[in-house]
Short mmCIF file of C-alpha atoms in Angstrom, two decimals:
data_model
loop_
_atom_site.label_atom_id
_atom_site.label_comp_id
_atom_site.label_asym_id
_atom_site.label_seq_id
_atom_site.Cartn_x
_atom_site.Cartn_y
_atom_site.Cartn_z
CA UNK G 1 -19.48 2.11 -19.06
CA UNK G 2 -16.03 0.80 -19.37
CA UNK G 3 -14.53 -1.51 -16.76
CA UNK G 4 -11.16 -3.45 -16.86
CA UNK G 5 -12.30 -7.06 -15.84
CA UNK G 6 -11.20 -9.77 -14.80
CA UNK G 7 -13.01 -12.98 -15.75
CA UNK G 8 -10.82 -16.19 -14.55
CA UNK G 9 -7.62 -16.28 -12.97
CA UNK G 10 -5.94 -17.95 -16.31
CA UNK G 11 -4.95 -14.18 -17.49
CA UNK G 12 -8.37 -13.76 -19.40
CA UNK G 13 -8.54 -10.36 -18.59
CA UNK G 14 -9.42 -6.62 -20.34
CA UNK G 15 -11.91 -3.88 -20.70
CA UNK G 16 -15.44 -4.73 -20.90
CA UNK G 17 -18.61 -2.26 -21.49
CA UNK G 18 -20.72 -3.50 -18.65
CA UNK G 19 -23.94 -1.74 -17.18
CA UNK G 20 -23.42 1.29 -15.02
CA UNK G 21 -24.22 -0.14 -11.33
CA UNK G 22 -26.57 1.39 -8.55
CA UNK G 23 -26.00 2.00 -5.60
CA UNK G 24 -27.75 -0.29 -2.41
CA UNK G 25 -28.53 0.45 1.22
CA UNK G 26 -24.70 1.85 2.64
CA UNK G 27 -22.97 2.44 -0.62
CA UNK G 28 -22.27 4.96 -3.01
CA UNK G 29 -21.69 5.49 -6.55
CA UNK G 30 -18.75 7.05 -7.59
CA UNK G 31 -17.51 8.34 -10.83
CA UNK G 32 -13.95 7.45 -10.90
CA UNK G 33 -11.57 10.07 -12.16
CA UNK G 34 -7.90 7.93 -11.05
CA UNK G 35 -7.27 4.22 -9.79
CA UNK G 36 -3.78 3.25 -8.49
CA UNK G 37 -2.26 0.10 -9.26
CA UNK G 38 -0.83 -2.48 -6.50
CA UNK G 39 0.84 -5.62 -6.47
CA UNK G 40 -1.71 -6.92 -4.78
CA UNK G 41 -3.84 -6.23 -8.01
CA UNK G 42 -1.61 -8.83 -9.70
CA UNK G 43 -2.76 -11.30 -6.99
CA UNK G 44 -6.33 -11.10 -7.11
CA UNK G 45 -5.98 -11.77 -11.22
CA UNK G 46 -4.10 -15.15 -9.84
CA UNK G 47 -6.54 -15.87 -7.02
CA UNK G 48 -3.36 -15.81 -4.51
CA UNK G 49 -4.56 -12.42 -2.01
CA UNK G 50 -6.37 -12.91 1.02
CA UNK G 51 -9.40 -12.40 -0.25
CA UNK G 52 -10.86 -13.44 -3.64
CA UNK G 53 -13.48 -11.72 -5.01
CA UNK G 54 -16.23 -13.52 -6.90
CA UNK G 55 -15.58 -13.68 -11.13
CA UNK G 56 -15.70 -12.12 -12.85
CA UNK G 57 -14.78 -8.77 -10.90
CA UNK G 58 -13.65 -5.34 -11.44
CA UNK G 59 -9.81 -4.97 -10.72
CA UNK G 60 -8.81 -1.77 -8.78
CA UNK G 61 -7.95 -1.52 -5.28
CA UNK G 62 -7.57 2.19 -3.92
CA UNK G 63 -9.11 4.98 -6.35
CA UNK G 64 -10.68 8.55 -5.98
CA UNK G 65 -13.46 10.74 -7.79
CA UNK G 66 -17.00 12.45 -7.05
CA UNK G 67 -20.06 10.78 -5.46
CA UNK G 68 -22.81 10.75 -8.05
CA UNK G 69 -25.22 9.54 -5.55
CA UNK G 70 -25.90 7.49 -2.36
CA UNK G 71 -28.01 4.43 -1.32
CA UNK G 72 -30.09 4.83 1.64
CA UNK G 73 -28.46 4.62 4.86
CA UNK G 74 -26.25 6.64 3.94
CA UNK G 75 -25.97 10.68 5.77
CA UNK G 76 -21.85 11.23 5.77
CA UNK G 77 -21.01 11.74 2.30
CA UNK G 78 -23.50 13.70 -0.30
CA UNK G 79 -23.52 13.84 -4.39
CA UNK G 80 -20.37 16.21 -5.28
CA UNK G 81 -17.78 14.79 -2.59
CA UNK G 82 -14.50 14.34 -3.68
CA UNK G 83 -13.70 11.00 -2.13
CA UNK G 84 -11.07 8.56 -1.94
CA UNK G 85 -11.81 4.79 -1.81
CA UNK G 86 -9.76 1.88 0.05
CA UNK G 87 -11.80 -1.77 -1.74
CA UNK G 88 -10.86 -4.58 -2.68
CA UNK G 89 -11.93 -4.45 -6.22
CA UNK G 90 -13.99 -2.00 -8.98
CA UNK G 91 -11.39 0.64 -9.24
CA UNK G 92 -10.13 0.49 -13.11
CA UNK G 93 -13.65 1.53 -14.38
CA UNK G 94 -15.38 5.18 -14.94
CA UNK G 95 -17.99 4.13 -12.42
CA UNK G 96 -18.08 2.04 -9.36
CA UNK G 97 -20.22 1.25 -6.21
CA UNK G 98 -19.16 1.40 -2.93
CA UNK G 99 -19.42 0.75 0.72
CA UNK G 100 -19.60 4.46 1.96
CA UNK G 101 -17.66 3.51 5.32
CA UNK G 102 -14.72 2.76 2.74
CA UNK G 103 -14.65 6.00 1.61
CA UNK G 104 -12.70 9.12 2.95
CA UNK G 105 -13.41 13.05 1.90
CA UNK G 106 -10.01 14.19 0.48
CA UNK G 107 -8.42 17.48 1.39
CA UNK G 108 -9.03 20.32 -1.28
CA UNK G 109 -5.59 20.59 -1.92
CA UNK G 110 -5.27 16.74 -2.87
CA UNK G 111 -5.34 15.57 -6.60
CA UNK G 112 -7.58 12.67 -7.58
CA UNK G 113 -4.09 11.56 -9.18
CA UNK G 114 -2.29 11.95 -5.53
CA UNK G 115 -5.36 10.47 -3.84
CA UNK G 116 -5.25 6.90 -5.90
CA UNK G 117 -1.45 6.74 -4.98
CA UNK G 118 -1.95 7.62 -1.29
CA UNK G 119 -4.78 5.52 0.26
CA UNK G 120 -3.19 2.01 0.36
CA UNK G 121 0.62 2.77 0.51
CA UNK G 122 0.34 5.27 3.38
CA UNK G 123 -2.28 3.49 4.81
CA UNK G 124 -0.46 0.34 5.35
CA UNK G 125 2.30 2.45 6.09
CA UNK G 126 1.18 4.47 8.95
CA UNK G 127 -0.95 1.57 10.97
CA UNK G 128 2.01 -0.41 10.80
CA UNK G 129 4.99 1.90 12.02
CA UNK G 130 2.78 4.20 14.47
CA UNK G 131 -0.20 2.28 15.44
CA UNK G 132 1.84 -1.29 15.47
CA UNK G 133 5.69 -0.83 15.88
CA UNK G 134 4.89 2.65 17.84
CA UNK G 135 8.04 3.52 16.03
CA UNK G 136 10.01 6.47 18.23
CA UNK G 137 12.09 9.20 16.88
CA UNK G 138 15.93 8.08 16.76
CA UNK G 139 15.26 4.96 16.13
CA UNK G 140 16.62 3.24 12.88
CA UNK G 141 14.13 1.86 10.60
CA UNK G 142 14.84 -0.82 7.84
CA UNK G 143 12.95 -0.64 4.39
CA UNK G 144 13.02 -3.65 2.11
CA UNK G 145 12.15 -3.03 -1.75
CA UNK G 146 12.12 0.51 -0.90
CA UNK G 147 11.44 2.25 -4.18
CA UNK G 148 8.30 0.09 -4.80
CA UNK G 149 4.86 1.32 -4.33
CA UNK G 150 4.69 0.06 -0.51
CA UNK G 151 8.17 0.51 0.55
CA UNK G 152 8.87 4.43 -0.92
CA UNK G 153 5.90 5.13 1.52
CA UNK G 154 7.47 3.79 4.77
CA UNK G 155 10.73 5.44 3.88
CA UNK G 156 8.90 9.32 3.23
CA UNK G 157 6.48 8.54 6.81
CA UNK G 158 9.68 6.72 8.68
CA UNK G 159 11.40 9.63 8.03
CA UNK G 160 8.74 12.31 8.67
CA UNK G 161 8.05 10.48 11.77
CA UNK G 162 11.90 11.41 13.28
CA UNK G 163 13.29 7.90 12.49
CA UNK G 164 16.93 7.17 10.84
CA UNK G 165 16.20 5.10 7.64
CA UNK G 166 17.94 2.95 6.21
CA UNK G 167 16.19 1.68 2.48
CA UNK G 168 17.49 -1.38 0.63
CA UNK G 169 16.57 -1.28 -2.91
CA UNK G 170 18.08 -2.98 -6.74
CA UNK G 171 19.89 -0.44 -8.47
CA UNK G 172 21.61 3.40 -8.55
CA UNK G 173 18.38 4.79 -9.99
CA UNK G 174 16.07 3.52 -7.13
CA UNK G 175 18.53 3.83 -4.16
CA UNK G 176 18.50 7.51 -5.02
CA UNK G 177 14.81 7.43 -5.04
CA UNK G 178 14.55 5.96 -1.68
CA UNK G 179 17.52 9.15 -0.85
CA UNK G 180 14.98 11.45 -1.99
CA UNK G 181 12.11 10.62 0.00
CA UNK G 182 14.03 10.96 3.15
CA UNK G 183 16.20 7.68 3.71
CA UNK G 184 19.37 8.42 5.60
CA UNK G 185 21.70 5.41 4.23
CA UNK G 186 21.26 3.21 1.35
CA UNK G 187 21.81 -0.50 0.37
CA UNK G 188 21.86 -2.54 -2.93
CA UNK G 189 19.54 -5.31 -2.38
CA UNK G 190 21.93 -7.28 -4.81
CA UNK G 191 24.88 -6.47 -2.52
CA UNK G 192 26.34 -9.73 -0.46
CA UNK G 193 25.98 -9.89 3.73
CA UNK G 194 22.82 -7.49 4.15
CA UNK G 195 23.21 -8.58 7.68
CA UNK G 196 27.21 -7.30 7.42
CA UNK G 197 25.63 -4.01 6.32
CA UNK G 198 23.36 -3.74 8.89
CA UNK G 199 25.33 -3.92 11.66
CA UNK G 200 27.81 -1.83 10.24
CA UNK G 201 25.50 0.40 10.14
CA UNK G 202 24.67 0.40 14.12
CA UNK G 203 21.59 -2.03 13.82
CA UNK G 204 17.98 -1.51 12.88
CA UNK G 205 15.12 -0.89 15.58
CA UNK G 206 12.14 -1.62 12.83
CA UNK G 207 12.11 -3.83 10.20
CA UNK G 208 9.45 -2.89 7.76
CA UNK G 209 9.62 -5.88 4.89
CA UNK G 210 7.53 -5.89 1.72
CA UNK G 211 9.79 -8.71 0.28
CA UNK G 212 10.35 -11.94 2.05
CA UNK G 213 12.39 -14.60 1.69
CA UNK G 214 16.18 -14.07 2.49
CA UNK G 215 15.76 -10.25 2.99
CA UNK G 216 13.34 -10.94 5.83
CA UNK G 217 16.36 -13.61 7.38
CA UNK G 218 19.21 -11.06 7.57
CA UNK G 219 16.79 -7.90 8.87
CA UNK G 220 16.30 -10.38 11.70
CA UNK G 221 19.58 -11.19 12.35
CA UNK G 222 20.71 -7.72 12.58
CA UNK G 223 17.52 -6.53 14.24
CA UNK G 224 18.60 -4.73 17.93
CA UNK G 225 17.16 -6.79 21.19
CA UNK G 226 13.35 -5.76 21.85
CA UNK G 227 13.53 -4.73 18.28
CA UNK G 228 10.32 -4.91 16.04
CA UNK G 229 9.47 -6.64 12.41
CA UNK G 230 6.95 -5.84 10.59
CA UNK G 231 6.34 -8.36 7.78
CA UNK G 232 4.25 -6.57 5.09
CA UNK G 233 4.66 -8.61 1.49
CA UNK G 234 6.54 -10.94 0.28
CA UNK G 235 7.00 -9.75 -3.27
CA UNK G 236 10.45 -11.21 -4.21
CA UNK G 237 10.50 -14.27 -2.06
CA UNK G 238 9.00 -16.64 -0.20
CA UNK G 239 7.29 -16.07 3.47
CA UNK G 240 9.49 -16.12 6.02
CA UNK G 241 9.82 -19.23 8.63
CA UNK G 242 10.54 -17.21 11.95
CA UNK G 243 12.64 -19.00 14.27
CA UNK G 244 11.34 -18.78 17.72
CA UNK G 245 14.87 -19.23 19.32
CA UNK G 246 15.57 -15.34 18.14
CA UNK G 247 12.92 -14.04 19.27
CA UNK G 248 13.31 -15.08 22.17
CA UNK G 249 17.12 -14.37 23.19
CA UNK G 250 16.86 -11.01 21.57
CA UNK G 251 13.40 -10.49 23.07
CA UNK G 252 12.05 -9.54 19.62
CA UNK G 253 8.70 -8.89 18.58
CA UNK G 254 7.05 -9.75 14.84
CA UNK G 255 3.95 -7.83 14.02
CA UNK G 256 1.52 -8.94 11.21
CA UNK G 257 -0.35 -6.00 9.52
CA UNK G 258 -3.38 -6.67 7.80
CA UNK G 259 -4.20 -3.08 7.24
CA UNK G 260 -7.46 -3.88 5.26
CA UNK G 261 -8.68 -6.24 8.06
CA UNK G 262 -9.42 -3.18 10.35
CA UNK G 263 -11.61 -2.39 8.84
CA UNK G 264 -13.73 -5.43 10.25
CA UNK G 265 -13.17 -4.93 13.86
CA UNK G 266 -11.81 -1.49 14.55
CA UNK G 267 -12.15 0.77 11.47
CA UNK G 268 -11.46 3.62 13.69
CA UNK G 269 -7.91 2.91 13.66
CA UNK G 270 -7.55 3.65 9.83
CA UNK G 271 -10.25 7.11 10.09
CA UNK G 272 -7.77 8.13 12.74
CA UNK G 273 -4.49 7.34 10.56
CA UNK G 274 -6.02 8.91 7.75
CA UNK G 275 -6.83 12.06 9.91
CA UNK G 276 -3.36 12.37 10.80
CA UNK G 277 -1.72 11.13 7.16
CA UNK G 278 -4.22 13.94 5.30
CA UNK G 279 -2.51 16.48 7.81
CA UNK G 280 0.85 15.74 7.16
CA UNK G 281 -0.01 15.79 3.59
CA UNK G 282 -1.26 19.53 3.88
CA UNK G 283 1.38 20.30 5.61
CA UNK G 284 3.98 19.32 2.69
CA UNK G 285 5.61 16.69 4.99
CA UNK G 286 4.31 13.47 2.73
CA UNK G 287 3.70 13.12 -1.18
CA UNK G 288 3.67 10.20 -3.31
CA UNK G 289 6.13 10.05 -5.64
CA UNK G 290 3.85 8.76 -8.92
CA UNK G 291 6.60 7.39 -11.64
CA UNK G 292 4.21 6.66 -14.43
CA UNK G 293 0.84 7.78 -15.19
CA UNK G 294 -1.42 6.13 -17.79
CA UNK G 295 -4.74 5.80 -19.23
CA UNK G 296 -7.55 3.40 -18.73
CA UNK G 297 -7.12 2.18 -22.25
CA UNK G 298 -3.62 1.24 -21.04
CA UNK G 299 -4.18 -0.65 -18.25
CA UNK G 300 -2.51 -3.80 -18.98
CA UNK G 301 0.59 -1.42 -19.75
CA UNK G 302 0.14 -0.28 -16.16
CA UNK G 303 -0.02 -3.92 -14.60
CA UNK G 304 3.30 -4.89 -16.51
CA UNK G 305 5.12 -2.26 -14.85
CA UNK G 306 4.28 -3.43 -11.75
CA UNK G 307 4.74 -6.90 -12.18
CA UNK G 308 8.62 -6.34 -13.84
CA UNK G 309 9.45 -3.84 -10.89
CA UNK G 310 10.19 -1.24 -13.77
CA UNK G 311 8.54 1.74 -11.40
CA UNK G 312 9.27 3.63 -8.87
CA UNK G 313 6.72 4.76 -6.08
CA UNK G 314 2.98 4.29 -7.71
CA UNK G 315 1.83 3.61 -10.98
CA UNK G 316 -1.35 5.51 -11.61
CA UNK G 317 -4.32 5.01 -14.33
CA UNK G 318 -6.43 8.08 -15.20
CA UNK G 319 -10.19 7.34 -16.02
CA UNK G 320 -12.24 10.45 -18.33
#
């Protein structure tokens, strides 16, 4: 079968024909119909996420298709389920094996396209604002890089959650994307004073940053007392260097969210978030917004877009 691998972390990197893998006790195979692609896909090639899989390795973080079959162990999920899939690698192939407890059923009204753009981004998304920042209707929320993959998501589920958001992003064509999927005000991320803007603006409750560096700094400053930040990526600057001092006179609170990591020591929390995610889904409160969609044959095509910030929302690679 085809598989787009990854085989050091100098760029050597493409499709492969490898052997069809089998499934062990807990996992399933599935046959891959879509894959979405992340930023954090362009980290594992570097060897700078979290977690580094062993080379060479399958890239492909979140994807859906049909189980084909199951190892033993496993009761919850039978041949024919359309599933979606939250790994860490072995999404860009036609085939991949599994740990079933990674896997979700999807709703029958959910594409295999909309299912490889939804698992991560809303994911993330939803642990961070609900389960984390228990963000509250009327509150104002604060998006960094807010037409990307990870941000557009916060901006469609801030808003569907009764929040007033405000979405910084580079450029006409993205702020009105970030307009679109529900953000109340808008901000050029290239604009001087983001702090100025802020409080211009009345202040920001949440801070929900998938950026870093100076973005991260002004949010802060212009972050309410007993406000909450919620630092998510840092894919245009550096990490952030919190001063203690402002936390503490404005009685602020910074929240890490390692959404993946629940699944380690309490993956109920994401089965329950994608319980309630799937439902506003069906209930035409949440979509992803998918700007390009390509196919497996193109997935270095994919990656670029990605890396140069060229998309909007999710870049998505079709498999068969």
């Amino acid at each position: 079968m085809r598989a787009f691998r990854v085989e050091d972390l100098n760029g050597t990197m493409g499709l492969a024909e490898i052997a069809r893998p089998q499934p062990g006790p807990g996992e399933v195979l599935i046959a891959l119909r879509a894959c979405g692609v992340n930023f954090a896909d362009l980290l594992l090639t570097e060897g700078r996420y979290q977690e580094k899989p062993p080379l060479p390795f399958t890239l492909g973080m979140e994807a859906a298709g049909v189980v084909e079959a199951t190892g033993p162990d496993v009761s919850e999920l039978v041949p024919g389920d359309r599933v979606g899939v939250f790994g860490r690698d072995g999404g860009l192939a036609e085939a991949g094996v599994f740990p079933a407890d990674r896997c979700v059923k999807l709703p029958g009204s959910m594409s295999f396209e909309t299912a490889a753009a939804f698992m991560i981004g809303y994911g993330t998304a939803h642990v961070a604002l609900s389960h984390r920042a228990r963000l509250q209707p009327g509150e104002t929320l604060f998006v960094t890089g807010a037409a990307g993959g990870a941000g557009l998501t916060a901006v469609e589920l801030g808003a569907a959650m009764g929040a007033r958001v405000i979405a910084s992003a580079r450029g006409a064509e993205k702020l009105a994307r970030a307009k679109a999927s529900g953000a109340a005000e808008v901000i050029d991320s290239e604009a001087p004073d983001l702090r100025a803007s802020l409080r211009s603006l009345g202040g920001v409750d949440v801070v929900y940053d998938t950026v870093g560096g100076p973005a991260f700094d002004e949010a802060l400053r212009a972050t309410r007392p007993e406000g909450r930040l919620i630092p998510v990526g840092f894919a245009g600057g550096g990490v952030p260097q919190i001063p203690a001092n402002l936390l503490l006179v404005k009685n602020l609170t910074v929240l890490g969210v390692y959404w993946g990591g629940y699944m380690s020591f309490r993956p109920e929390v994401i089965r329950e978030s994608f319980t309630e995610l799937f439902a506003l889904f069906e209930a035409g409160r949440i979509a992803p917004h998918i700007s390009a969609l390509l196919p497996l044959a193109r997935v270095e095509e994919a990656l670029d877009l990605v890396r140069s910030r060229k998309s909007t929302g999710k870049v998505v690679v079709t498999i068969g």
